[in-house]
PDB file of C-alpha atoms in Angstrom:
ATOM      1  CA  UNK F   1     137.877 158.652  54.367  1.00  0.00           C
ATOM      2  CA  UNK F   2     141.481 159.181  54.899  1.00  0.00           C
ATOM      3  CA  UNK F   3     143.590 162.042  53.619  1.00  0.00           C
ATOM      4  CA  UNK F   4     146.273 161.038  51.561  1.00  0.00           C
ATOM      5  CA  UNK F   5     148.870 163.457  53.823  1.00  0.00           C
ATOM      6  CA  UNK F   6     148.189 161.126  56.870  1.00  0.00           C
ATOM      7  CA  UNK F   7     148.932 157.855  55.230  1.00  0.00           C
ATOM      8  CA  UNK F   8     152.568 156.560  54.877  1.00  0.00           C
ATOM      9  CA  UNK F   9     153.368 154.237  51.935  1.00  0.00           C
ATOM     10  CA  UNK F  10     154.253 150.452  52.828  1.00  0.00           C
ATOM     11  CA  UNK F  11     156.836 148.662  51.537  1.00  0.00           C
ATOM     12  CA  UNK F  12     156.210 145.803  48.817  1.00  0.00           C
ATOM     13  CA  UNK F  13     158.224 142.543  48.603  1.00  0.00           C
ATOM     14  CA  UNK F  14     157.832 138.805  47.690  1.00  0.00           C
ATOM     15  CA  UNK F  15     153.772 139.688  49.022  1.00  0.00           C
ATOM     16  CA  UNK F  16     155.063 140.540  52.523  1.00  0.00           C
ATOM     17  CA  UNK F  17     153.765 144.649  53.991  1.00  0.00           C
ATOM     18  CA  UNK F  18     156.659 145.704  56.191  1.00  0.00           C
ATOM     19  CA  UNK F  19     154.848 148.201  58.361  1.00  0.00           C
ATOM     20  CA  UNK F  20     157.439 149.129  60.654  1.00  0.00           C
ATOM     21  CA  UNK F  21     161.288 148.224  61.337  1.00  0.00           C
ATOM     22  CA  UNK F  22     163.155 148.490  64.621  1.00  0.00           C
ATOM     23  CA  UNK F  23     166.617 149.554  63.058  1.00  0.00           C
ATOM     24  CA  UNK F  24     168.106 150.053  66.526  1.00  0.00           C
ATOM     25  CA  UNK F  25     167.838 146.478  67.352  1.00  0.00           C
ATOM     26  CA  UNK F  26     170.558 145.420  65.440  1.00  0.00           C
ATOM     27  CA  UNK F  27     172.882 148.637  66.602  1.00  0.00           C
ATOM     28  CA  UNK F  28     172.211 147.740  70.168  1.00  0.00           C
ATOM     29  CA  UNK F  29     172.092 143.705  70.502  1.00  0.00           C
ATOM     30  CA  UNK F  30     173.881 140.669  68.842  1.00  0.00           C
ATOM     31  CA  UNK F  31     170.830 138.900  67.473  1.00  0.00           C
ATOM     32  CA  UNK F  32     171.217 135.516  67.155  1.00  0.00           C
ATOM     33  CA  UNK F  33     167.800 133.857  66.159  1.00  0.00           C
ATOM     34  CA  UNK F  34     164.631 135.407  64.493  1.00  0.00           C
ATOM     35  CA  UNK F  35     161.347 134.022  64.621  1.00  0.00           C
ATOM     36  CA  UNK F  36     157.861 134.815  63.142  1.00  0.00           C
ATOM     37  CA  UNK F  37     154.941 135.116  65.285  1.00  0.00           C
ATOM     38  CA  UNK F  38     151.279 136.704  65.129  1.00  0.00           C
ATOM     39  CA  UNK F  39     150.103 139.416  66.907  1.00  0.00           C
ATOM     40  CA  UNK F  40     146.497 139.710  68.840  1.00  0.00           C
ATOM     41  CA  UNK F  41     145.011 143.532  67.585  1.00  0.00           C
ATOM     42  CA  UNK F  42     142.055 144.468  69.065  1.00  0.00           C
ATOM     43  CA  UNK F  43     139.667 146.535  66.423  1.00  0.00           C
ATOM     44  CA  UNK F  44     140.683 149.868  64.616  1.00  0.00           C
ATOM     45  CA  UNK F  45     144.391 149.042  65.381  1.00  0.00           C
ATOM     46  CA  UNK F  46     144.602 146.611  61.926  1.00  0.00           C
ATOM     47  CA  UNK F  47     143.503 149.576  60.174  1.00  0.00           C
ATOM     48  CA  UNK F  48     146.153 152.128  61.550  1.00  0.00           C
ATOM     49  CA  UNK F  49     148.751 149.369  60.993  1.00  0.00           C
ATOM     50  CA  UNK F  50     147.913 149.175  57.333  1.00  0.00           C
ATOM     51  CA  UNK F  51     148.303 153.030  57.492  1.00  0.00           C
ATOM     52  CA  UNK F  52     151.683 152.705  59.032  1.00  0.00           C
ATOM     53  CA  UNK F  53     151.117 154.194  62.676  1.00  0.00           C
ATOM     54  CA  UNK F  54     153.069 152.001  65.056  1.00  0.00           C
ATOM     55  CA  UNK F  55     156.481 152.033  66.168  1.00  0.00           C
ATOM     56  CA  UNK F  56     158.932 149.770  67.787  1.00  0.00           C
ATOM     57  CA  UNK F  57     160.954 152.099  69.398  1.00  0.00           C
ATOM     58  CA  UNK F  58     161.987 150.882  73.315  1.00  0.00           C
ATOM     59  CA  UNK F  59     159.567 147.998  72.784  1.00  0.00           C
ATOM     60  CA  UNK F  60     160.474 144.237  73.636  1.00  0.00           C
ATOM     61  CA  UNK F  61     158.599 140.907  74.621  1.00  0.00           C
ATOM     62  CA  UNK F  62     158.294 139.212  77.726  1.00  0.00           C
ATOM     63  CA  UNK F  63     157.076 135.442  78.656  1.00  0.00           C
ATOM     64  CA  UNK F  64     154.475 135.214  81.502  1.00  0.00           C
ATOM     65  CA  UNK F  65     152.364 131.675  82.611  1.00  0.00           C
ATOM     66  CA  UNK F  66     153.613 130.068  79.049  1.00  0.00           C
ATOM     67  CA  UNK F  67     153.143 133.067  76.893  1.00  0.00           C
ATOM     68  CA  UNK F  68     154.698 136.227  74.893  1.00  0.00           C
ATOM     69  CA  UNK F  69     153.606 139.296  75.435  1.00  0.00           C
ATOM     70  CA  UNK F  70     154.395 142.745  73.063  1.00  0.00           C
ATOM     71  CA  UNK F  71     155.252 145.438  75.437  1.00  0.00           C
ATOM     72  CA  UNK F  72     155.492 149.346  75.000  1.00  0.00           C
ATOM     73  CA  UNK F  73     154.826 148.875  71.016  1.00  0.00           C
ATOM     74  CA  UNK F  74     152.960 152.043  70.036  1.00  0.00           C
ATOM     75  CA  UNK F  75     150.258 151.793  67.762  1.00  0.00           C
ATOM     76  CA  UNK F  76     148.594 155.378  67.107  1.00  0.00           C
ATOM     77  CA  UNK F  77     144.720 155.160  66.957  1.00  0.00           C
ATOM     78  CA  UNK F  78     142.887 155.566  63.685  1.00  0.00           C
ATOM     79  CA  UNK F  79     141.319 158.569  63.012  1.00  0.00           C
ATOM     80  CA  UNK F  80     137.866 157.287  61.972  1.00  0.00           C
ATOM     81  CA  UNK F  81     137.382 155.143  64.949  1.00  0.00           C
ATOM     82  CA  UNK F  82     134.981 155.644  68.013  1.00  0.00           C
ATOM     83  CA  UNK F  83     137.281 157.384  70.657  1.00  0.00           C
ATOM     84  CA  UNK F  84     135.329 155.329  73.475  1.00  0.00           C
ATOM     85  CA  UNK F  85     136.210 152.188  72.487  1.00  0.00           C
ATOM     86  CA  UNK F  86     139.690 152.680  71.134  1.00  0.00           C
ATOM     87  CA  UNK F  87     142.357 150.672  72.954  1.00  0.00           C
ATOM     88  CA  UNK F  88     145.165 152.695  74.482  1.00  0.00           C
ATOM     89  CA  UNK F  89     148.252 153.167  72.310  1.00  0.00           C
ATOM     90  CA  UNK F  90     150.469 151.217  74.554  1.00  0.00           C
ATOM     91  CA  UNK F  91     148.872 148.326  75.060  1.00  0.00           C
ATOM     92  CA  UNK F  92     150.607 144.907  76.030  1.00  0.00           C
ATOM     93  CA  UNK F  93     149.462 142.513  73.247  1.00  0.00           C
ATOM     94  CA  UNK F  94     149.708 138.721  73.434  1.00  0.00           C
ATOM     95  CA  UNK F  95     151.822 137.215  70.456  1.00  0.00           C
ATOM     96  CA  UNK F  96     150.947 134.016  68.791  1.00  0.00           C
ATOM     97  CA  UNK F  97     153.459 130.924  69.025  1.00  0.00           C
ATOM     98  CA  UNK F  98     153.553 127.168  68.534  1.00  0.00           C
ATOM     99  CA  UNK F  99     154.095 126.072  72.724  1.00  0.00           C
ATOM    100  CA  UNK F 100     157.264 124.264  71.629  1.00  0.00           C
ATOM    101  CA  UNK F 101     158.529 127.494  70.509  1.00  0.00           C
ATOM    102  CA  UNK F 102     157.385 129.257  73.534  1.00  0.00           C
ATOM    103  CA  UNK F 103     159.598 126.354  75.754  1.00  0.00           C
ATOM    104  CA  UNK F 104     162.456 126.905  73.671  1.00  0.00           C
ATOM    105  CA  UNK F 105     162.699 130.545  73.704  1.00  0.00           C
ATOM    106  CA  UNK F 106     161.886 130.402  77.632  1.00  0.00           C
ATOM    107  CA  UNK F 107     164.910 127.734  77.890  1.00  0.00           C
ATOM    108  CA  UNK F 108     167.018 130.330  75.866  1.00  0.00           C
ATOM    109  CA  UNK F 109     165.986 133.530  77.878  1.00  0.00           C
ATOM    110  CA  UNK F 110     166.559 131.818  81.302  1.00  0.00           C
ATOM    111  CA  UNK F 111     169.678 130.216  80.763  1.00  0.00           C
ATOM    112  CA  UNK F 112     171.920 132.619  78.219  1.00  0.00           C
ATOM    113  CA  UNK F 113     170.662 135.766  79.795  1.00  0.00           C
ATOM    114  CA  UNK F 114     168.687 136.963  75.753  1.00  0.00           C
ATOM    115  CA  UNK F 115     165.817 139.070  75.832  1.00  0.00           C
ATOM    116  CA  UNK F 116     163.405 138.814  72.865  1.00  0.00           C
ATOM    117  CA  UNK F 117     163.150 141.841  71.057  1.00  0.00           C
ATOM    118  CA  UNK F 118     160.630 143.025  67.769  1.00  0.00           C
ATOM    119  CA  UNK F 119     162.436 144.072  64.931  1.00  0.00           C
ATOM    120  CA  UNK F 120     159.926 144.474  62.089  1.00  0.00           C
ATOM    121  CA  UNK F 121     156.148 144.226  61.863  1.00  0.00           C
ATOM    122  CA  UNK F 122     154.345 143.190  58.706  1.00  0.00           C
ATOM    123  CA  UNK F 123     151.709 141.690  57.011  1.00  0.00           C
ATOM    124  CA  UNK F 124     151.234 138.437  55.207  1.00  0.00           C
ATOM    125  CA  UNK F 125     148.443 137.103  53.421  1.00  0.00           C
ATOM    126  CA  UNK F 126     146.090 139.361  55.116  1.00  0.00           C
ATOM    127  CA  UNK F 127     147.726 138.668  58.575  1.00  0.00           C
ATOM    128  CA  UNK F 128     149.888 141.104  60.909  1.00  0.00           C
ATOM    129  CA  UNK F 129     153.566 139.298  62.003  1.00  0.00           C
ATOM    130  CA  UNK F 130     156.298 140.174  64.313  1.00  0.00           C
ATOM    131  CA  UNK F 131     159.592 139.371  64.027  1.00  0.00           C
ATOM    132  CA  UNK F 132     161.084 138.081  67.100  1.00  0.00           C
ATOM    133  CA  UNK F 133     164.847 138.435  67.562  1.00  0.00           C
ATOM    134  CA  UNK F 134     166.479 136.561  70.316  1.00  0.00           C
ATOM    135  CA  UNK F 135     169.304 138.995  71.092  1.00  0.00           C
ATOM    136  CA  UNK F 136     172.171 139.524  73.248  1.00  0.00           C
ATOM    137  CA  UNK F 137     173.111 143.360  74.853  1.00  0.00           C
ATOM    138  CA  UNK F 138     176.199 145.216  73.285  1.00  0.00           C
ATOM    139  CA  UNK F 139     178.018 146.843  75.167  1.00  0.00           C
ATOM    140  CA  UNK F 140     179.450 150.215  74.215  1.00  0.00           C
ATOM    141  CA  UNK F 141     182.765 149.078  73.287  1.00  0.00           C
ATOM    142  CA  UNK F 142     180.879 146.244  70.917  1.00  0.00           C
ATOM    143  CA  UNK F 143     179.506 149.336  69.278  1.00  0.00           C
ATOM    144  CA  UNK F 144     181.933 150.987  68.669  1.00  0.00           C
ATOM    145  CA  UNK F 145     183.754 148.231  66.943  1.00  0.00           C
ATOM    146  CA  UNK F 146     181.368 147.189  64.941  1.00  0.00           C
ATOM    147  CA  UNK F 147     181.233 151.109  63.943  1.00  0.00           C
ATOM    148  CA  UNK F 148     184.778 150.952  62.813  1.00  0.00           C
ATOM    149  CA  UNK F 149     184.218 148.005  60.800  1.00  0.00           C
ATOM    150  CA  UNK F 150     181.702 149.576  58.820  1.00  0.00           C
ATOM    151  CA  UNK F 151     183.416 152.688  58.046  1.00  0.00           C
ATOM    152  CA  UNK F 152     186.688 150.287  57.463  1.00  0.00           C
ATOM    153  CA  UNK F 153     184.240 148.390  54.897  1.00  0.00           C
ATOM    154  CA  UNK F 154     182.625 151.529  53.159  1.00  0.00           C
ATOM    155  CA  UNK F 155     185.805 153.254  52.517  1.00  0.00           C
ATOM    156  CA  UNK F 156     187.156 149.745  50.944  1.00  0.00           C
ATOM    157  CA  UNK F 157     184.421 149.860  48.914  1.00  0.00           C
ATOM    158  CA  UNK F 158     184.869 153.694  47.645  1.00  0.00           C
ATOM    159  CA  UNK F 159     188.994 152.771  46.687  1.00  0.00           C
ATOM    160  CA  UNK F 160     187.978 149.815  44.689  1.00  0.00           C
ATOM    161  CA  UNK F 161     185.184 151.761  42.738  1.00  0.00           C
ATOM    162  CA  UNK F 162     188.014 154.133  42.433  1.00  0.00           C
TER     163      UNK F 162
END
């Protein structure tokens, strides 16, 4: 049984879990397509998903032989599981994809220069998802811009509402 203090509350909507969010992505690259794929989790590591205990932080996909691999995505282990037969933390874990949408994205990351990055992790009728962005680097001047643009926005915002 699971102490209440340990486990972090998941976010409802339209039937979907979001268990995690990579909120960085979208500060550091231009993303330009998104796509939904499943995610191969080996035993306890469902369970400390539904708990919340992963993070996306520094973690992005790569294509090897025909298929997309999860790299550096951190899912803690579960507390109640056998310590022996835990997989580590770190793992790389295979993503699930139609092969024409495998061909595509490795047409897209070859030619344009994008990288394929996770932004959120949920679940869906019972099944874990990644979102797959297909994003282009900002530089720090693109940063900063779109920084100014915000704060340009927000005060707009606070003189109408005045």
């Amino acid at each position: 049984m699971v102490s209440t203090k340990t486990q972090k509350r998941i976010h409802f909507s339209n039937g979907v879990k979001v268990v995690c969010q990579n909120k960085k992505a979208y500060y550091d690259y231009f993303v330009e397509e998104t796509y939904e794929a499943g995610i191969v989790l080996k035993g306890s590591e469902v369970k400390s998903l539904v708990l919340g205990m992963a993070n996306l932080k520094d973690s992005f996909a790569r294509i090897k032989d025909g298929e997309i691999f999860l790299m550096n995505m951190h899912i803690s282990p579960y507390a109640q599981a056998d310590k022996f037969t835990e997989p580590p933390p770190e793992r790389t874990r295979k993503l699930l994809l139609h092969k024409r949408e495998i061909r595509k994205l490795i047409g897209k990351t070859h030619e344009k220069g994008l990288t394929l990055i996770p932004t959120k992790v949920y679940f869906r009728n019972g099944k874990a998802k990644v979102e797959l962005a297909l994003a282009k680097g900002k530089k720090l001047f693109d940063k900063r811009e779109v920084l100014k643009k915000k704060t340009v926005e927000r005060e707009m915002a606070k003189a109408v509402k005045r």
